[in-house]
mmCIF file of C-alpha atoms in Angstrom:
data_model
loop_
_atom_site.group_PDB
_atom_site.id
_atom_site.type_symbol
_atom_site.label_atom_id
_atom_site.label_comp_id
_atom_site.label_asym_id
_atom_site.label_seq_id
_atom_site.Cartn_x
_atom_site.Cartn_y
_atom_site.Cartn_z
ATOM 1 C CA MET A 175 -3.574 9.377 -32.619
ATOM 2 C CA ASN A 176 -6.254 7.860 -30.370
ATOM 3 C CA LYS A 177 -7.437 5.712 -33.271
ATOM 4 C CA VAL A 178 -3.906 4.472 -33.983
ATOM 5 C CA MET A 179 -3.133 3.728 -30.335
ATOM 6 C CA GLY A 180 -6.470 1.933 -29.986
ATOM 7 C CA ASN A 181 -5.490 -0.515 -32.727
ATOM 8 C CA LYS A 182 -4.394 -3.803 -31.145
ATOM 9 C CA LYS A 183 -2.007 -4.580 -34.001
ATOM 10 C CA THR A 184 -0.277 -1.233 -33.500
ATOM 11 C CA ILE A 185 0.022 -1.856 -29.757
ATOM 12 C CA ALA A 186 1.454 -5.319 -30.411
ATOM 13 C CA LEU A 187 3.978 -3.859 -32.874
ATOM 14 C CA PHE A 188 5.269 -1.400 -30.258
ATOM 15 C CA VAL A 189 5.375 -4.056 -27.528
ATOM 16 C CA LEU A 190 7.044 -6.713 -29.706
ATOM 17 C CA PRO A 191 10.697 -5.515 -29.462
ATOM 18 C CA ALA A 192 10.565 -5.342 -25.649
ATOM 19 C CA PHE A 193 8.779 -8.711 -25.495
ATOM 20 C CA ILE A 194 11.415 -10.365 -27.696
ATOM 21 C CA ILE A 195 14.205 -9.106 -25.442
ATOM 22 C CA TYR A 196 12.275 -10.232 -22.345
ATOM 23 C CA ALA A 197 11.619 -13.650 -23.873
ATOM 24 C CA ILE A 198 15.290 -14.179 -24.771
ATOM 25 C CA PHE A 199 16.797 -13.043 -21.487
ATOM 26 C CA ALA A 200 14.027 -13.989 -18.996
ATOM 27 C CA LEU A 201 11.479 -16.513 -20.256
ATOM 28 C CA ALA A 202 13.880 -18.742 -22.220
ATOM 29 C CA PRO A 203 16.303 -19.226 -19.275
ATOM 30 C CA ILE A 204 13.367 -20.040 -16.983
ATOM 31 C CA PHE A 205 12.020 -22.749 -19.301
ATOM 32 C CA TYR A 206 15.518 -24.103 -19.907
ATOM 33 C CA ASN A 207 16.116 -24.274 -16.156
ATOM 34 C CA VAL A 208 12.887 -26.244 -15.675
ATOM 35 C CA TYR A 209 13.942 -28.570 -18.503
ATOM 36 C CA LEU A 210 17.430 -29.009 -17.039
ATOM 37 C CA SER A 211 16.001 -29.879 -13.615
ATOM 38 C CA LEU A 212 14.677 -33.132 -15.094
ATOM 39 C CA PHE A 213 18.171 -34.394 -15.885
ATOM 40 C CA ASP A 214 21.267 -35.583 -14.057
ATOM 41 C CA THR A 215 24.023 -33.716 -15.851
ATOM 42 C CA ASP A 216 27.225 -31.725 -15.495
ATOM 43 C CA LEU A 217 26.599 -30.090 -18.928
ATOM 44 C CA MET A 218 29.798 -31.644 -20.285
ATOM 45 C CA SER A 219 28.871 -35.321 -20.590
ATOM 46 C CA LYS A 220 25.681 -37.130 -21.552
ATOM 47 C CA MET A 221 22.453 -35.862 -19.993
ATOM 48 C CA ASN A 222 20.567 -38.602 -18.133
ATOM 49 C CA PHE A 223 16.828 -38.073 -17.833
ATOM 50 C CA VAL A 224 15.704 -38.658 -14.221
ATOM 51 C CA GLY A 225 12.271 -37.009 -14.214
ATOM 52 C CA ILE A 226 11.305 -35.621 -10.818
ATOM 53 C CA LYS A 227 14.085 -37.485 -8.980
ATOM 54 C CA ASN A 228 15.986 -34.233 -8.360
ATOM 55 C CA TYR A 229 12.908 -32.734 -6.717
ATOM 56 C CA LEU A 230 12.311 -35.824 -4.585
ATOM 57 C CA SER A 231 15.947 -35.767 -3.482
ATOM 58 C CA LEU A 232 15.433 -32.284 -2.035
ATOM 59 C CA PHE A 233 13.134 -33.715 0.653
ATOM 60 C CA SER A 234 15.927 -35.933 1.997
ATOM 61 C CA ASP A 235 18.727 -33.398 1.561
ATOM 62 C CA LYS A 236 19.539 -32.086 5.048
ATOM 63 C CA THR A 237 21.604 -29.216 3.692
ATOM 64 C CA PHE A 238 18.789 -28.045 1.413
ATOM 65 C CA LYS A 239 16.270 -28.250 4.250
ATOM 66 C CA HIS A 240 18.616 -26.204 6.423
ATOM 67 C CA ALA A 241 19.073 -23.679 3.605
ATOM 68 C CA PHE A 242 15.310 -23.509 3.166
ATOM 69 C CA GLY A 243 14.910 -22.905 6.900
ATOM 70 C CA ASN A 244 17.501 -20.124 6.775
ATOM 71 C CA ASN A 245 15.602 -18.466 3.928
ATOM 72 C CA ILE A 246 12.369 -18.608 5.913
ATOM 73 C CA LEU A 247 14.230 -17.149 8.910
ATOM 74 C CA MET A 248 15.481 -14.326 6.696
ATOM 75 C CA VAL A 249 11.962 -13.693 5.354
ATOM 76 C CA VAL A 250 10.418 -13.556 8.831
ATOM 77 C CA GLY A 251 13.298 -11.538 10.258
ATOM 78 C CA SER A 252 13.202 -9.054 7.383
ATOM 79 C CA LEU A 253 9.428 -8.625 7.575
ATOM 80 C CA VAL A 254 9.404 -8.215 11.351
ATOM 81 C CA ALA A 255 12.312 -5.772 11.291
ATOM 82 C CA HIS A 256 12.008 -3.915 7.991
ATOM 83 C CA MET A 257 8.307 -3.140 7.873
ATOM 84 C CA PRO A 258 7.854 -1.680 11.397
ATOM 85 C CA LEU A 259 11.214 0.113 11.440
ATOM 86 C CA ALA A 260 10.732 1.537 7.959
ATOM 87 C CA MET A 261 7.225 2.647 8.925
ATOM 88 C CA PHE A 262 8.452 4.246 12.160
ATOM 89 C CA PHE A 263 11.315 6.135 10.524
ATOM 90 C CA GLY A 264 9.206 7.040 7.499
ATOM 91 C CA ASN A 265 6.399 8.443 9.640
ATOM 92 C CA ALA A 266 8.893 10.418 11.753
ATOM 93 C CA ILE A 267 10.404 12.013 8.649
ATOM 94 C CA PHE A 268 6.929 12.552 7.167
ATOM 95 C CA LYS A 269 6.035 14.584 10.251
ATOM 96 C CA LYS A 270 8.988 16.807 9.307
ATOM 97 C CA ILE A 271 11.198 16.343 12.329
ATOM 98 C CA LYS A 272 14.278 18.554 12.526
ATOM 99 C CA GLY A 273 16.903 17.365 10.043
ATOM 100 C CA ALA A 274 14.418 15.163 8.142
ATOM 101 C CA SER A 275 16.277 15.445 4.811
ATOM 102 C CA PHE A 276 19.573 14.522 6.471
ATOM 103 C CA PHE A 277 18.106 11.438 8.173
ATOM 104 C CA GLN A 278 16.382 10.354 4.958
ATOM 105 C CA THR A 279 19.718 10.443 3.139
ATOM 106 C CA VAL A 280 21.566 8.644 5.939
ATOM 107 C CA PHE A 281 18.994 5.839 6.168
ATOM 108 C CA PHE A 282 18.854 5.366 2.402
ATOM 109 C CA LEU A 283 22.616 5.514 1.762
ATOM 110 C CA PRO A 284 23.498 1.885 2.729
ATOM 111 C CA CYS A 285 21.191 0.391 0.081
ATOM 112 C CA VAL A 286 23.035 2.104 -2.778
ATOM 113 C CA ILE A 287 26.343 0.532 -1.709
ATOM 114 C CA CYS A 288 27.379 -2.616 -3.563
ATOM 115 C CA GLY A 289 26.414 -5.756 -1.632
ATOM 116 C CA VAL A 290 29.946 -7.141 -1.942
ATOM 117 C CA ALA A 291 31.400 -3.969 -0.423
ATOM 118 C CA VAL A 292 28.862 -4.129 2.413
ATOM 119 C CA GLY A 293 29.720 -7.772 3.061
ATOM 120 C CA LEU A 294 33.458 -7.114 3.155
ATOM 121 C CA THR A 295 33.007 -4.124 5.463
ATOM 122 C CA TRP A 296 30.912 -6.054 7.963
ATOM 123 C CA THR A 297 33.264 -9.013 7.779
ATOM 124 C CA PHE A 298 35.914 -6.714 9.277
ATOM 125 C CA VAL A 299 33.402 -5.497 11.880
ATOM 126 C CA TYR A 300 32.663 -9.077 12.971
ATOM 127 C CA ASN A 301 36.275 -10.277 12.758
ATOM 128 C CA GLY A 302 37.156 -12.190 15.914
ATOM 129 C CA ASN A 303 40.750 -10.964 16.156
ATOM 130 C CA TYR A 304 40.651 -7.266 15.290
ATOM 131 C CA GLY A 305 36.984 -6.590 14.551
ATOM 132 C CA LEU A 306 35.235 -3.410 15.614
ATOM 133 C CA LEU A 307 32.491 -5.280 17.479
ATOM 134 C CA ASN A 308 34.865 -7.231 19.705
ATOM 135 C CA GLY A 309 36.944 -4.096 20.251
ATOM 136 C CA PHE A 310 33.815 -2.207 21.340
ATOM 137 C CA LEU A 311 32.761 -4.977 23.727
ATOM 138 C CA LYS A 312 36.223 -5.001 25.286
ATOM 139 C CA ALA A 313 36.218 -1.200 25.627
ATOM 140 C CA ILE A 314 32.953 -1.187 27.606
ATOM 141 C CA GLY A 315 34.004 -4.023 29.904
ATOM 142 C CA LEU A 316 32.150 -6.849 28.169
ATOM 143 C CA GLY A 317 35.219 -8.659 26.878
ATOM 144 C CA GLY A 318 33.730 -11.958 27.987
ATOM 145 C CA LEU A 319 31.230 -11.710 25.124
ATOM 146 C CA GLN A 320 33.940 -11.549 22.479
ATOM 147 C CA GLN A 321 33.890 -14.394 19.977
ATOM 148 C CA MET A 322 34.364 -15.384 16.334
ATOM 149 C CA TRP A 323 30.964 -14.116 15.261
ATOM 150 C CA LEU A 324 30.921 -15.439 11.686
ATOM 151 C CA ALA A 325 32.724 -18.692 12.556
ATOM 152 C CA ASN A 326 30.163 -19.624 15.216
ATOM 153 C CA LYS A 327 27.153 -21.404 13.723
ATOM 154 C CA GLU A 328 24.997 -20.124 16.599
ATOM 155 C CA THR A 329 25.610 -16.450 15.771
ATOM 156 C CA ALA A 330 26.584 -16.333 12.086
ATOM 157 C CA MET A 331 23.032 -16.245 10.663
ATOM 158 C CA LEU A 332 21.909 -13.585 13.139
ATOM 159 C CA CYS A 333 24.912 -11.448 12.178
ATOM 160 C CA ILE A 334 23.939 -11.631 8.505
ATOM 161 C CA ILE A 335 20.303 -10.720 9.223
ATOM 162 C CA ILE A 336 21.461 -7.667 11.188
ATOM 163 C CA VAL A 337 23.530 -6.519 8.202
ATOM 164 C CA ILE A 338 20.548 -6.998 5.867
ATOM 165 C CA MET A 339 18.443 -4.865 8.215
ATOM 166 C CA TRP A 340 21.101 -2.147 8.255
ATOM 167 C CA GLN A 341 21.341 -2.136 4.477
ATOM 168 C CA TYR A 342 17.678 -2.228 3.447
ATOM 169 C CA VAL A 343 15.548 -0.596 6.137
ATOM 170 C CA GLY A 344 16.219 2.765 4.476
ATOM 171 C CA TYR A 345 15.104 1.429 1.093
ATOM 172 C CA ASN A 346 11.755 0.288 2.473
ATOM 173 C CA MET A 347 11.445 3.532 4.417
ATOM 174 C CA VAL A 348 11.729 5.581 1.207
ATOM 175 C CA ILE A 349 9.027 3.472 -0.480
ATOM 176 C CA GLN A 350 6.632 3.989 2.424
ATOM 177 C CA LEU A 351 7.577 7.651 2.784
ATOM 178 C CA ALA A 352 6.718 8.260 -0.863
ATOM 179 C CA ALA A 353 3.273 6.748 -0.240
ATOM 180 C CA MET A 354 2.755 8.937 2.842
ATOM 181 C CA ARG A 355 3.610 12.077 0.887
ATOM 182 C CA ASN A 356 0.915 11.240 -1.670
ATOM 183 C CA ILE A 357 -1.809 11.402 0.995
ATOM 184 C CA ASP A 358 -3.995 14.511 0.745
ATOM 185 C CA SER A 359 -2.971 16.893 3.549
ATOM 186 C CA SER A 360 -6.633 17.849 4.078
ATOM 187 C CA PHE A 361 -7.178 14.537 5.877
ATOM 188 C CA TYR A 362 -4.621 15.472 8.521
ATOM 189 C CA GLU A 363 -5.919 19.033 8.784
ATOM 190 C CA ALA A 364 -9.425 17.733 9.469
ATOM 191 C CA ALA A 365 -8.072 15.219 11.993
ATOM 192 C CA GLU A 366 -6.189 17.941 13.871
ATOM 193 C CA ILE A 367 -9.335 20.063 14.019
ATOM 194 C CA ASP A 368 -11.173 17.088 15.524
ATOM 195 C CA GLY A 369 -8.388 16.705 18.116
ATOM 196 C CA ALA A 370 -6.896 13.445 16.813
ATOM 197 C CA THR A 371 -3.527 12.520 18.282
ATOM 198 C CA GLY A 372 -0.497 11.627 16.194
ATOM 199 C CA TRP A 373 -1.090 7.913 16.823
ATOM 200 C CA GLN A 374 -4.748 8.183 15.830
ATOM 201 C CA GLN A 375 -3.793 10.000 12.621
ATOM 202 C CA PHE A 376 -1.355 7.226 11.770
ATOM 203 C CA LYS A 377 -3.801 4.440 12.669
ATOM 204 C CA TYR A 378 -6.870 5.783 10.865
ATOM 205 C CA ILE A 379 -5.358 7.827 8.025
ATOM 206 C CA THR A 380 -1.738 6.981 7.217
ATOM 207 C CA PHE A 381 -1.738 3.205 7.610
ATOM 208 C CA PRO A 382 -4.973 2.463 5.688
ATOM 209 C CA LEU A 383 -3.970 4.743 2.809
ATOM 210 C CA ILE A 384 -0.451 3.318 2.410
ATOM 211 C CA LYS A 385 -1.648 -0.298 2.645
ATOM 212 C CA PRO A 386 -1.438 -0.881 -1.149
ATOM 213 C CA ILE A 387 2.204 0.251 -1.072
ATOM 214 C CA LEU A 388 2.860 -1.983 1.943
ATOM 215 C CA LYS A 389 1.770 -4.901 -0.228
ATOM 216 C CA ILE A 390 4.402 -4.004 -2.816
ATOM 217 C CA ASP A 391 6.967 -3.467 -0.073
ATOM 218 C CA ALA A 392 6.180 -6.861 1.451
ATOM 219 C CA VAL A 393 6.609 -8.572 -1.916
ATOM 220 C CA LEU A 394 9.995 -6.896 -2.398
ATOM 221 C CA ILE A 395 11.117 -7.894 1.109
ATOM 222 C CA ILE A 396 9.991 -11.518 0.792
ATOM 223 C CA THR A 397 11.307 -12.160 -2.712
ATOM 224 C CA GLY A 398 14.529 -10.336 -1.891
ATOM 225 C CA SER A 399 15.027 -12.479 1.230
ATOM 226 C CA LEU A 400 14.392 -15.665 -0.742
ATOM 227 C CA LYS A 401 16.848 -14.731 -3.506
ATOM 228 C CA TYR A 402 19.553 -13.229 -1.295
ATOM 229 C CA TYR A 403 23.028 -14.282 -2.359
ATOM 230 C CA ASP A 404 25.874 -11.747 -2.483
ATOM 231 C CA LEU A 405 26.058 -10.807 1.202
ATOM 232 C CA VAL A 406 25.996 -14.435 2.371
ATOM 233 C CA ALA A 407 28.541 -15.475 -0.259
ATOM 234 C CA VAL A 408 30.981 -12.723 0.733
ATOM 235 C CA MET A 409 30.604 -12.957 4.508
ATOM 236 C CA THR A 410 30.449 -16.716 5.123
ATOM 237 C CA SER A 411 30.140 -18.581 1.779
ATOM 238 C CA GLY A 412 27.350 -20.543 3.457
ATOM 239 C CA GLY A 413 29.555 -21.654 6.363
ATOM 240 C CA PRO A 414 30.498 -22.584 8.931
ATOM 241 C CA ASN A 415 29.535 -26.143 7.986
ATOM 242 C CA HIS A 416 26.548 -24.872 5.895
ATOM 243 C CA ALA A 417 25.144 -23.050 8.950
ATOM 244 C CA THR A 418 24.363 -19.903 6.912
ATOM 245 C CA GLU A 419 23.562 -21.695 3.675
ATOM 246 C CA VAL A 420 20.559 -20.280 1.801
ATOM 247 C CA MET A 421 18.942 -21.692 -1.307
ATOM 248 C CA SER A 422 20.768 -19.372 -3.696
ATOM 249 C CA THR A 423 24.223 -20.153 -2.267
ATOM 250 C CA TYR A 424 23.425 -23.870 -2.144
ATOM 251 C CA MET A 425 22.292 -23.710 -5.764
ATOM 252 C CA TYR A 426 25.637 -22.096 -6.639
ATOM 253 C CA TYR A 427 27.494 -24.759 -4.654
ATOM 254 C CA GLN A 428 25.688 -27.601 -6.424
ATOM 255 C CA SER A 429 26.217 -26.132 -9.887
ATOM 256 C CA PHE A 430 29.675 -24.546 -9.932
ATOM 257 C CA ASN A 431 31.432 -26.424 -7.121
ATOM 258 C CA ILE A 432 30.360 -30.014 -7.765
ATOM 259 C CA LEU A 433 28.909 -29.556 -11.289
ATOM 260 C CA ASN A 434 25.512 -31.018 -10.395
ATOM 261 C CA TYR A 435 23.568 -28.706 -12.698
ATOM 262 C CA GLY A 436 20.375 -30.736 -12.830
ATOM 263 C CA TYR A 437 20.009 -30.724 -9.058
ATOM 264 C CA ALA A 438 20.920 -27.031 -8.904
ATOM 265 C CA SER A 439 18.235 -26.297 -11.504
ATOM 266 C CA ALA A 440 15.673 -28.092 -9.336
ATOM 267 C CA ILE A 441 16.628 -25.812 -6.434
ATOM 268 C CA GLY A 442 16.199 -22.833 -8.765
ATOM 269 C CA VAL A 443 12.701 -23.979 -9.763
ATOM 270 C CA VAL A 444 11.699 -24.385 -6.112
ATOM 271 C CA LEU A 445 13.065 -20.920 -5.391
ATOM 272 C CA MET A 446 11.052 -19.445 -8.258
ATOM 273 C CA LEU A 447 7.855 -21.168 -7.096
ATOM 274 C CA LEU A 448 8.380 -19.847 -3.564
ATOM 275 C CA CYS A 449 8.719 -16.303 -4.927
ATOM 276 C CA ILE A 450 5.481 -16.702 -6.901
ATOM 277 C CA LEU A 451 3.726 -18.127 -3.848
ATOM 278 C CA SER A 452 4.950 -15.243 -1.699
ATOM 279 C CA VAL A 453 3.410 -12.745 -4.121
ATOM 280 C CA GLY A 454 0.054 -14.504 -3.864
ATOM 281 C CA ILE A 455 0.177 -14.598 -0.058
ATOM 282 C CA SER A 456 1.141 -10.916 0.122
ATOM 283 C CA ASN A 457 -1.748 -9.977 -2.167
ATOM 284 C CA ARG A 458 -4.106 -11.868 0.135
ATOM 285 C CA VAL A 459 -2.745 -10.419 3.385
ATOM 286 C CA PHE A 460 -2.671 -6.819 2.158
ATOM 287 C CA LYS A 461 -5.896 -7.042 0.178
ATOM 288 C CA THR A 462 -7.691 -3.684 0.080
ATOM 289 C CA ASP A 463 -11.166 -2.623 -0.924
ATOM 290 C CA GLU A 464 -10.698 -1.048 -4.358
ATOM 291 C CA THR A 465 -14.043 0.739 -4.130
ATOM 292 C CA VAL A 466 -12.900 2.938 -1.261
#
């Protein structure tokens, strides 16, 4: 068996079916999207080759630049909120606080709910006329703060980021918690004997040993924030007046609303390159010494 599995031709034969499926449904669409980004087309009439004109147009497109800025805001907001909160909750559950299993389930539950359902639910919460948030503010004597949360361009993006935090902090917490539970308990036993406090144990044992998983978690957070679509589409559709537009919703708008598929493909290529770049940056930031 070892001889057979060591044969490169045998390995290639086993990998080939999965690779063919991956090539058809992943690689081919990527290359076709890059190809399409070089044309001005609605896919129904003649395709006009324009080279890199679509990419150059992005630099002067105010809506795209605003969408790009919103994506960066979502990336920063998600990293700042998700990583520390997930680490705090994960470490608390790891220390086996009372009701740890219950809290783990409660925190993780929102991320298994369909994004469309989450968006619709929070749309009712933020509703300016009968929403739960405005009703709560009125009940505690802060009625003056009531407003149309998703119709106000000053608050709409913040409202969406809060919902993303609510939905995915538990997901990142479970990833980090799994890494914490793989740490050898003897490290903590030795630290307790030496009189190390809980903070010192986290700083010198937990955090360094879960750093490789934090790199994976950071990549998931960043790429997820760059590609986010469903929640924004359901809650605001990129409005009001493109205030909550992100690259994915703007790409949809350009392709299916105004049939500018070449330009939309260029946005897709930029989005893909940003995801690749984010992976490289995360690998650099969370680089660990493999010899340890």
